[in-house]
Coordinates of C-alpha atoms in Angstrom, one line a residue:
M91 CA 144.2 164.4 124.5
S92 CA 143.3 164.8 128.1
C93 CA 139.7 164.0 128.9
V94 CA 137.8 162.7 131.9
L95 CA 134.7 160.5 131.4
H96 CA 132.7 160.0 134.6
G97 CA 135.8 159.7 136.8
L98 CA 137.9 157.6 134.3
P99 CA 141.0 159.7 133.5
L100 CA 142.5 159.5 130.1
E101 CA 146.0 160.6 129.1
I102 CA 146.3 159.9 125.4
H103 CA 147.6 162.7 123.1
I104 CA 147.0 161.1 119.7
P105 CA 143.9 162.0 117.7
L106 CA 141.4 159.2 117.5
I107 CA 138.6 158.2 115.0
D108 CA 135.4 156.4 116.0
A109 CA 135.3 153.8 113.2
H110 CA 131.6 152.9 113.6
L111 CA 128.9 155.2 115.0
H112 CA 125.1 155.5 114.4
L113 CA 125.1 159.2 114.6
D114 CA 121.6 159.6 113.1
L115 CA 120.1 157.5 116.0
Y116 CA 120.9 160.1 118.7
D117 CA 118.3 162.8 119.2
E118 CA 119.1 166.0 117.5
V119 CA 120.1 167.9 120.7
T120 CA 122.4 165.1 121.9
R121 CA 123.9 164.6 118.4
E122 CA 124.9 168.3 118.1
R123 CA 126.3 168.3 121.6
L124 CA 128.5 165.3 120.8
L125 CA 129.8 166.8 117.6
Q126 CA 130.7 170.0 119.4
E127 CA 132.5 168.1 122.1
L128 CA 134.6 165.9 119.9
P129 CA 137.6 168.2 119.2
G130 CA 138.0 168.8 123.0
C131 CA 138.3 165.1 123.6
G132 CA 140.7 164.5 120.7
V133 CA 138.3 162.7 118.5
E134 CA 139.2 163.8 115.0
S135 CA 136.3 162.3 113.1
V136 CA 133.6 159.6 113.1
I137 CA 132.5 157.0 110.5
A138 CA 128.7 157.4 110.5
V139 CA 127.0 154.2 109.3
S140 CA 123.4 154.1 108.1
M141 CA 120.4 152.0 108.8
H142 CA 118.2 152.6 105.7
L143 CA 117.4 155.3 103.2
A144 CA 116.1 157.9 105.7
S145 CA 119.2 157.2 107.8
C146 CA 121.5 157.7 104.8
K147 CA 119.9 161.1 104.1
V148 CA 120.4 162.2 107.7
N149 CA 124.1 161.1 107.7
H150 CA 124.6 162.8 104.3
A151 CA 123.2 166.1 105.6
L152 CA 125.4 165.8 108.8
A153 CA 128.5 165.2 106.6
E154 CA 127.7 168.3 104.5
R155 CA 127.4 170.4 107.7
H156 CA 130.5 168.9 109.3
P157 CA 132.7 167.8 106.3
N158 CA 135.9 167.0 108.2
L159 CA 134.2 165.5 111.3
V160 CA 131.5 163.2 109.8
H161 CA 132.4 160.6 107.2
P162 CA 129.1 158.8 106.1
A163 CA 128.6 155.2 105.0
F164 CA 125.4 154.3 103.3
G165 CA 123.6 151.0 103.5
F166 CA 120.9 148.9 105.1
H167 CA 121.2 147.3 108.6
P168 CA 120.3 143.6 108.5
E169 CA 118.6 143.4 111.9
Q170 CA 115.3 144.6 110.5
P171 CA 112.7 143.4 108.0
I172 CA 113.9 143.1 104.4
P173 CA 112.9 146.1 102.3
T174 CA 110.4 145.8 99.5
D175 CA 111.7 145.7 95.9
R176 CA 110.6 149.2 95.4
E177 CA 112.3 150.4 98.6
M178 CA 115.5 148.6 97.7
E179 CA 115.5 150.1 94.3
A180 CA 115.1 153.6 95.7
L181 CA 117.9 153.0 98.3
L182 CA 120.4 151.7 95.7
D183 CA 119.5 154.4 93.3
W184 CA 120.1 157.1 96.0
I185 CA 123.4 155.6 97.1
K186 CA 124.7 155.4 93.5
R187 CA 123.8 159.1 93.0
H188 CA 125.8 159.9 96.2
T189 CA 128.8 157.7 96.0
G190 CA 131.0 160.7 95.8
N191 CA 129.9 161.7 99.3
M192 CA 130.2 158.4 101.0
I193 CA 133.3 156.8 102.6
A194 CA 132.0 153.2 102.5
V195 CA 129.0 150.9 101.9
G196 CA 127.5 150.2 105.3
E197 CA 126.2 149.1 107.6
V198 CA 125.2 145.9 105.8
G199 CA 125.4 142.2 106.7
L200 CA 123.3 139.3 108.0
P201 CA 120.6 139.2 110.8
Y202 CA 122.2 136.9 113.4
Y203 CA 120.3 138.3 116.4
A204 CA 116.9 138.6 114.7
R205 CA 117.3 135.1 113.4
Q206 CA 118.2 133.7 116.9
E207 CA 115.3 135.5 118.4
A208 CA 112.9 134.1 115.9
L209 CA 114.2 130.6 116.3
E210 CA 114.0 130.8 120.1
Q211 CA 110.3 131.7 119.7
G212 CA 109.8 128.7 117.4
N213 CA 109.3 130.8 114.3
R214 CA 110.7 130.1 110.9
F215 CA 113.3 132.5 109.6
D216 CA 114.3 132.8 105.9
L217 CA 117.9 133.9 105.6
E218 CA 118.1 133.8 101.8
P219 CA 116.6 137.2 101.2
Y220 CA 119.3 138.7 103.5
V221 CA 122.0 136.8 101.7
D222 CA 120.7 138.2 98.4
L223 CA 120.6 141.7 99.8
L224 CA 124.2 141.5 101.1
E225 CA 125.4 140.3 97.7
K226 CA 123.8 143.4 96.1
F227 CA 125.7 145.6 98.5
M228 CA 128.9 143.8 97.9
L229 CA 128.5 144.2 94.2
L230 CA 127.8 147.9 94.8
A231 CA 130.9 148.3 96.9
K232 CA 133.0 146.6 94.2
E233 CA 131.4 148.7 91.5
V234 CA 132.1 152.0 93.2
D235 CA 135.4 150.9 94.7
K236 CA 134.5 151.6 98.3
P237 CA 135.1 149.6 101.5
I238 CA 132.2 147.6 103.0
V239 CA 131.2 147.7 106.7
L240 CA 129.8 144.4 107.9
H241 CA 127.4 143.3 110.6
A242 CA 128.3 139.6 110.6
V243 CA 129.1 137.6 113.7
Y244 CA 129.6 133.9 114.7
E245 CA 128.6 131.6 111.8
D246 CA 127.3 134.5 109.8
A247 CA 130.8 135.7 109.4
D248 CA 131.8 132.5 107.6
L249 CA 129.0 133.1 105.1
A250 CA 130.0 136.7 104.7
C251 CA 133.6 135.6 104.1
D252 CA 132.4 133.2 101.4
L253 CA 130.6 136.0 99.7
L254 CA 133.6 138.3 99.9
D255 CA 135.8 135.5 98.3
R256 CA 133.2 135.0 95.6
H257 CA 133.2 138.6 94.6
G258 CA 136.9 139.3 95.1
I259 CA 136.3 142.0 97.8
T260 CA 139.3 142.6 100.1
R261 CA 138.4 145.9 101.9
A262 CA 136.0 144.6 104.5
H263 CA 135.4 145.9 108.0
F264 CA 133.7 143.5 110.4
H265 CA 132.5 145.7 113.2
W266 CA 132.1 144.4 116.8
F267 CA 133.1 141.0 115.6
K268 CA 132.7 137.7 117.5
G269 CA 133.5 134.3 116.0
S270 CA 135.2 131.0 116.1
E271 CA 139.0 130.5 116.0
S272 CA 138.8 129.2 112.5
T273 CA 136.8 132.2 111.3
V274 CA 139.3 134.6 113.0
Q275 CA 142.2 132.9 111.3
R276 CA 140.4 133.1 107.9
M277 CA 139.7 136.8 108.3
A278 CA 143.2 137.6 109.5
E279 CA 144.7 135.7 106.5
R280 CA 142.6 137.8 104.1
G281 CA 143.5 141.0 105.8
Y282 CA 140.0 142.0 106.8
A283 CA 139.7 144.7 109.5
I284 CA 137.8 144.4 112.8
S285 CA 137.0 147.0 115.4
F286 CA 136.6 146.9 119.2
T287 CA 134.0 148.7 121.2
P288 CA 134.2 149.9 124.9
D289 CA 133.3 146.3 126.0
I290 CA 136.9 145.4 125.4
V291 CA 137.4 146.9 128.9
Y292 CA 135.3 144.3 130.6
E293 CA 134.4 141.4 128.3
P294 CA 136.8 138.4 128.4
E295 CA 135.6 137.1 125.0
I296 CA 136.5 140.4 123.3
Q297 CA 139.8 140.7 125.2
Q298 CA 140.8 137.2 124.0
L299 CA 140.1 138.2 120.4
A300 CA 142.0 141.5 120.9
R301 CA 145.1 139.7 122.0
R302 CA 145.4 137.6 118.8
Y303 CA 144.0 139.6 115.9
P304 CA 146.8 141.3 113.8
P305 CA 147.4 144.7 115.2
D306 CA 147.6 146.4 111.8
R307 CA 144.0 145.4 111.1
V308 CA 142.3 146.7 114.2
M309 CA 140.2 149.9 114.8
A310 CA 138.2 151.4 117.6
E311 CA 134.5 152.1 117.6
T312 CA 131.6 152.8 119.9
D313 CA 128.6 151.7 117.9
G314 CA 126.8 154.5 119.7
P315 CA 124.2 155.1 120.9
W316 CA 124.3 151.4 121.9
P317 CA 124.9 151.4 125.7
F318 CA 127.6 149.6 127.5
E319 CA 128.1 148.0 130.9
G320 CA 131.0 147.8 133.3
P321 CA 132.4 151.3 134.0
F322 CA 130.2 152.8 131.3
A323 CA 126.9 151.6 132.8
G324 CA 124.2 154.3 132.8
Q325 CA 126.1 156.6 130.5
I326 CA 125.2 157.9 127.0
T327 CA 127.6 156.3 124.6
H328 CA 130.0 159.0 123.5
P329 CA 132.8 158.7 120.8
R330 CA 135.3 159.8 123.4
M331 CA 134.9 156.3 124.9
I332 CA 137.2 155.0 122.1
S333 CA 140.0 156.4 124.3
H334 CA 139.2 153.6 126.7
V335 CA 139.2 151.1 123.9
A336 CA 142.7 152.3 122.9
M337 CA 144.0 152.0 126.5
A338 CA 142.5 148.6 127.0
W339 CA 143.9 147.4 123.7
A340 CA 147.3 148.8 124.6
N341 CA 147.3 146.8 127.8
L342 CA 146.3 143.6 126.0
Q343 CA 149.0 144.1 123.3
S344 CA 151.6 145.2 125.9
M345 CA 151.9 148.5 124.1
A346 CA 152.3 152.0 125.4
P347 CA 149.0 153.8 125.3
E348 CA 150.3 156.4 122.8
E349 CA 151.7 153.7 120.5
A350 CA 148.3 151.9 120.6
A351 CA 146.3 155.0 119.9
E352 CA 148.6 155.9 117.0
A353 CA 148.2 152.4 115.5
L354 CA 144.4 152.5 115.8
Y355 CA 144.4 156.0 114.2
K356 CA 146.7 155.0 111.3
N357 CA 144.8 151.8 110.7
T358 CA 141.5 153.6 110.4
R359 CA 142.9 156.3 108.1
R360 CA 144.5 153.7 105.9
F361 CA 141.4 151.5 105.7
Y362 CA 139.0 154.3 104.9
G363 CA 141.4 156.3 102.8
L364 CA 141.2 159.4 105.0

């Protein structure tokens, strides 16, 4: 692939996969433009994670229109209020009826940032309903034999690992992970996958993690449309930015860029069964 992103030249000729993207959150015009541009920038496909039932339906429709380009994951993002019992029943029922169309259960997890915000404001935050919800999704992933995509950082990752152990789930992808050394070690020992976003280019905390996590368990993501800083400031997050993830990771691992890109590509295909 040869692609230029706002003056940042790329010279990687291995196809890449964006392992975590909120495709449904882009406006329709931008979304269609991104999808049309992907082949020209060497992006073979994207894993489109979901926020809630409406999000699942949009991603399902996009995957039907772009079957080799969009691979949908269905779930409920934890950084939002807990759904009502009726809403949750409708979501789970819909997912079970569409398991043949999804590549994974996700995005699901625990509300670290919402909880921190509530506590900083002096408000009480009940985590238990989110733990119960996450367990439901883990049981679903186990039942339908699909990987699970997790939003679980810092101490929440330890709780997520406890639940994965409890239910015997091994195919877990912790996206944009941050955590303690002990948590990193635990996750590596169990073979869980993690993915790095474009902030690997400029964030020392992420670079440190990238140096030590097992290379065969690493993927590249953008988490778009979430915006980034550093050389990406002011830009719309585009899946082609994973090329910069690959090049930064190559440098941190002392790999050739082509070798790093191939490893990320193979890791993602293996994890998601592509």
